[in-house]
Coordinates of C-alpha atoms and ligand atoms in Angstrom, one line a residue:
M311 CA -154.3 69.3 64.7
T312 CA -152.3 67.1 63.3
D313 CA -153.5 64.4 60.5
A314 CA -153.1 61.6 63.1
D315 CA -155.4 63.0 65.4
R316 CA -158.1 64.0 63.2
E317 CA -157.8 60.9 61.8
L318 CA -158.7 59.5 65.8
Y319 CA -161.1 62.0 66.2
D320 CA -163.1 60.3 62.9
R321 CA -163.3 57.3 64.0
A322 CA -164.4 58.0 67.4
L323 CA -167.2 59.2 65.3
A324 CA -167.7 56.0 63.4
V325 CA -167.7 54.3 66.4
S326 CA -170.6 56.0 68.1
A327 CA -172.7 54.4 66.2
R328 CA -172.2 51.2 68.0
A329 CA -172.8 52.7 71.6
Y330 CA -175.4 51.7 73.6
A331 CA -177.7 54.4 75.2
P332 CA -180.6 53.6 75.1
Y333 CA -181.8 55.8 77.8
S334 CA -180.1 58.5 77.1
R335 CA -180.0 58.1 73.5
Y336 CA -176.9 59.9 73.2
L337 CA -174.2 58.2 70.9
V338 CA -170.6 58.6 72.4
G339 CA -167.1 57.7 70.9
A340 CA -163.9 57.4 71.6
A341 CA -160.8 55.7 70.2
V342 CA -157.5 55.6 71.6
R343 CA -153.7 55.8 70.6
A344 CA -151.0 54.2 71.8
R345 CA -147.5 55.8 71.1
D346 CA -146.9 52.2 69.0
G347 CA -150.0 52.9 67.2
R348 CA -152.4 50.6 68.2
V349 CA -155.9 51.6 68.5
F350 CA -158.8 51.3 70.8
E351 CA -162.4 51.9 70.7
G352 CA -164.7 52.7 73.2
V353 CA -168.4 53.5 73.2
N354 CA -170.6 54.4 75.8
V355 CA -172.4 51.6 77.5
E356 CA -175.3 52.4 79.6
N357 CA -177.7 50.1 82.0
A358 CA -180.8 50.3 83.4
A359 CA -179.3 50.5 86.9
Y360 CA -178.3 53.7 85.4
P361 CA -175.2 54.5 87.9
L362 CA -173.5 51.8 86.5
G363 CA -173.2 52.9 82.9
V364 CA -169.9 53.6 81.8
C365 CA -168.2 56.4 78.8
A366 CA -167.3 56.0 76.3
E367 CA -163.3 57.3 77.0
R368 CA -163.5 54.8 79.9
S369 CA -164.2 52.0 77.8
A370 CA -161.9 52.9 75.3
L371 CA -158.9 52.9 78.0
V372 CA -160.2 50.1 79.8
G373 CA -159.4 48.1 76.3
A374 CA -156.3 49.4 75.9
V375 CA -155.6 48.7 79.9
V376 CA -156.6 44.4 78.8
A377 CA -154.4 44.9 76.1
G378 CA -151.4 45.8 78.5
Y379 CA -150.9 49.3 78.2
R380 CA -150.2 51.5 81.4
P381 CA -150.1 55.0 82.1
G382 CA -147.4 56.9 79.8
D383 CA -147.9 54.2 77.0
L384 CA -151.0 56.0 75.4
E385 CA -151.0 59.4 73.4
A386 CA -153.6 60.4 72.3
I387 CA -157.1 60.2 72.4
G388 CA -160.5 61.4 70.8
I389 CA -163.9 62.1 72.0
T390 CA -167.2 62.5 70.3
A391 CA -168.1 64.6 74.0
S392 CA -166.1 66.8 75.9
P393 CA -165.3 64.7 78.5
C394 CA -167.1 64.3 81.9
G395 CA -165.3 65.1 85.3
G396 CA -165.0 61.4 86.1
C397 CA -163.1 60.9 82.8
R398 CA -161.3 63.3 83.2
Q399 CA -159.6 62.0 86.4
W400 CA -158.8 59.2 84.6
L401 CA -156.8 61.0 81.4
H402 CA -155.4 62.7 83.8
E403 CA -154.2 59.0 85.1
F404 CA -152.9 57.8 81.8
R405 CA -151.0 60.9 80.9
L406 CA -152.6 61.5 77.8
E407 CA -150.4 63.8 75.8
R408 CA -153.6 65.4 73.9
V409 CA -157.3 65.0 74.0
V410 CA -159.0 65.7 70.6
Y411 CA -162.9 66.4 71.4
A412 CA -165.7 67.5 70.2
R413 CA -167.1 71.0 72.2
E414 CA -170.7 71.6 72.5
G415 CA -171.6 73.0 69.4
G416 CA -169.6 71.0 67.4
E417 CA -166.0 72.5 67.5
V418 CA -163.0 69.5 68.2
V419 CA -160.3 71.1 69.7
S420 CA -157.2 69.7 70.9
A421 CA -156.4 70.1 74.8
T422 CA -154.1 68.1 77.6
P423 CA -155.6 66.3 80.3
A424 CA -153.8 68.9 82.7
D425 CA -156.2 72.3 80.5
L426 CA -158.9 69.7 81.2
L427 CA -158.6 68.9 85.1
P428 CA -156.0 72.1 86.4
D429 CA -154.6 70.6 89.9
G430 CA -155.2 66.8 89.2
W431 CA -155.8 64.8 92.4
N432 CA -152.5 62.2 92.6
L433 CA -152.3 59.3 95.5
P434 CA -149.9 60.6 97.8
E435 CA -146.8 58.6 98.1
E436 CA -146.0 56.9 101.5
P437 CA -144.0 58.5 103.8
Ligands
THU631 N1 -170.8 60.1 77.9 C1 -169.9 59.8 77.5 O1 -169.9 58.6 76.9 N2 -168.4 60.7 77.7 C2 -168.5 61.6 78.5 O2 -167.6 62.1 78.8 C3 -169.7 62.3 78.4 C4 -171.3 61.3 78.7 C5 -172.1 59.2 78.1 C6 -173.0 58.6 79.5 C7 -174.1 57.9 79.2 O3 -174.1 57.3 78.7 C8 -174.3 59.9 78.0 O4 -172.9 60.0 77.7 C9 -175.2 60.8 78.9 O5 -176.4 60.5 79.8

């Protein structure tokens, strides 16, 4: 793993302290780095209406999109948890090159979205 990717993971870990997770008490942080070097952080944000909560990696990606970044503009993401199934579809959509995440047990590994979501689904082209 590159030093830059390890730093990204460390940023995710630092920001996880700001997660809003009063229901699960499971704090997750994420940090996504664009190809131009800008980094966007995210945390999970829960809600009393449980299904409305948002995951850390999605909140980081939303921040990048608000700043104008699009699929293909983002190089790597660090996440302090193994991404959930729905987030794997987001990572596929944004075409991250590398996903650096903590596996259950704490080992930090690097994978591609295709490793995490084989046969990822795409919207079919209009005929
Ligand atoms: N969570 C994330 O933020 N990212 C993941 O990939 C795994 C799960 C959050 C969602 C929820 O706020 C809490 O972890 C677990 O209930």
